[in-house]
XYZ file of C-alpha atoms in Angstrom:
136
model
C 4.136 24.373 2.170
C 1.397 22.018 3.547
C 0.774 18.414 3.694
C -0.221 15.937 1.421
C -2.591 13.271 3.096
C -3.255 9.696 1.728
C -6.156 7.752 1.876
C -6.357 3.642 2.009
C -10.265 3.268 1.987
C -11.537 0.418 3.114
C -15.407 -0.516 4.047
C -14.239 -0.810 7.853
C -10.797 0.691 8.374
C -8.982 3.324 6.713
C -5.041 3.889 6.581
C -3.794 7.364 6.554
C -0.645 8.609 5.732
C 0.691 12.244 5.618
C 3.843 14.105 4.201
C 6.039 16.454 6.208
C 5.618 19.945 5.631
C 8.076 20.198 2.743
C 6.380 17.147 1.013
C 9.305 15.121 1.193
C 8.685 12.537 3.510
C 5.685 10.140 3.701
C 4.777 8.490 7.269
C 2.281 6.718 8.582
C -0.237 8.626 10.678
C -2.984 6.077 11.959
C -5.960 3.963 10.876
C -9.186 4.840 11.534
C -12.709 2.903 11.531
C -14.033 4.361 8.035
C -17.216 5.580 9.883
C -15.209 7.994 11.858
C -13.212 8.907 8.741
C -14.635 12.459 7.782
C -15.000 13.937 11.304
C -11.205 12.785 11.768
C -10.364 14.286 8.304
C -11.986 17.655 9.311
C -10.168 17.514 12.880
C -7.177 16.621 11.346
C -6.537 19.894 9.004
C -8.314 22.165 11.223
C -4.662 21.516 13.287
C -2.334 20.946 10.346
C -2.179 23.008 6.805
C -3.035 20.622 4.691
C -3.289 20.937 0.826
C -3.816 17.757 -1.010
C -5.995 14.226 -0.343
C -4.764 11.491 -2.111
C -7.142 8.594 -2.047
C -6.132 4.911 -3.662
C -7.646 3.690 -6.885
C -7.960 0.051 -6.695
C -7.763 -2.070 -9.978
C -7.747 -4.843 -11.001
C -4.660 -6.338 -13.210
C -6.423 -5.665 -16.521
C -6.993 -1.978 -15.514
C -10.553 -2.162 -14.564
C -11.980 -0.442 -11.666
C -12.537 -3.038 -8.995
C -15.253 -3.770 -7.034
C -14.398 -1.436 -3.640
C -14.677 1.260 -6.586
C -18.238 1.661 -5.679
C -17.805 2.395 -1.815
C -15.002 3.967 -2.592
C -16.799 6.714 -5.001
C -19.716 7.286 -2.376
C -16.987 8.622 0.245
C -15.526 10.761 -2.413
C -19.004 12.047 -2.534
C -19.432 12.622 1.378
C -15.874 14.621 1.402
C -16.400 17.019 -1.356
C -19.740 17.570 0.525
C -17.713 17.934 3.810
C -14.556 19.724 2.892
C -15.131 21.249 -0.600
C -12.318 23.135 -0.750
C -9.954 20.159 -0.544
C -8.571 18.960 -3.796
C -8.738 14.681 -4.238
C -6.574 13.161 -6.448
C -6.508 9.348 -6.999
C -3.807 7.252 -6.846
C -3.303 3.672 -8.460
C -3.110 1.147 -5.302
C -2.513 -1.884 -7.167
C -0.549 -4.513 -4.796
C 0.068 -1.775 -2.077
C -0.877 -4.634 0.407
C 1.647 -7.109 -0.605
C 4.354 -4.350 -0.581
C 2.928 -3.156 3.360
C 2.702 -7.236 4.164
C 6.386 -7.250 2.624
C 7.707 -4.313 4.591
C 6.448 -5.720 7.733
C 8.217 -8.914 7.071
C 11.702 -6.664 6.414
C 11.388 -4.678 9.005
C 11.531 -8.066 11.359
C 7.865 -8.050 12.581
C 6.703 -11.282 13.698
C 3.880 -13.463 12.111
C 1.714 -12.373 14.778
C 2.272 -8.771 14.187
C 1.884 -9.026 10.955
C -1.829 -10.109 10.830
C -2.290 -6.591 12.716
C -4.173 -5.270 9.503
C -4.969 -1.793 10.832
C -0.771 -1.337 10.468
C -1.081 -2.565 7.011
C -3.726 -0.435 5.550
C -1.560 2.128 7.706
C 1.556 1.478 5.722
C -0.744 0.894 2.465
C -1.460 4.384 2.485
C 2.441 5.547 3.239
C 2.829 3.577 -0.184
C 0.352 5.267 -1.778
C 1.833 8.389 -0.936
C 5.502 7.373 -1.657
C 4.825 6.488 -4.999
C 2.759 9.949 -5.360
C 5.650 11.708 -4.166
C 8.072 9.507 -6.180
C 6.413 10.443 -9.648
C 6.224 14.241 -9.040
């Protein structure tokens, strides 16, 4: 089997998450800065097999689309232009930053750690993916 890799755009950074090869487990890989987010995507499965990209969906608590929709649609753009043969699925991301501010709190990580926000939109996007993974 191959990978499963999530996506937590964001107009500056981007969280990434990946499975393991047998799609079981979902682990935080990195953040990136989002304008170095398609050559690191391409560098990234030229190494590992992987088969799905899984980016967030952010709405809002009615169910509209929110307003990062709109950046968030012109990368979609950019990636089927740079990796067509990858499918993109989307993936609800309502309050995955809570939950990532919440599991750093848990896991003991102090105040000062905890405003680190590359590690949350990193563990945003191991959310994303757990709850993916969770539904299958």
């Amino acid at each position: 089997m191959a990978r499963i890799l999530a996506i937590d755009y964001g107009t500056k950074r981007t969280g990434i998450a990946v499975t393991d090869e047998l799609q079981i487990i979902a682990s935080g890989l990195t953040t990136v800065e989002t304008k170095e987010l398609l050559p690191f995507l391409k560098d990234y499965i030229s190494k590992e097999k992987v088969e799905l990209f899984l980016v967030g969906e952010p709405k809002q608590m009615n169910n509209d689309v929110s307003e990062s929709e709109a950046s968030i649609q012109s990368f979609l753009k950019k990636l089927s232009t740079a990796i067509p043969e990858m499918p993109v699925k989307r993936v609800d991301e309502r309050f995955t930053s809570k939950m990532a501010v919440q599991t750093m709190i848990d896991s003991g990580l102090k105040k000062g750690q905890r405003k680190n926000k590359a590690l949350v939109d990193e563990i945003s996007a191991t959310i994303i993916l757990q709850s993916y993974l969770y539904n299958q």
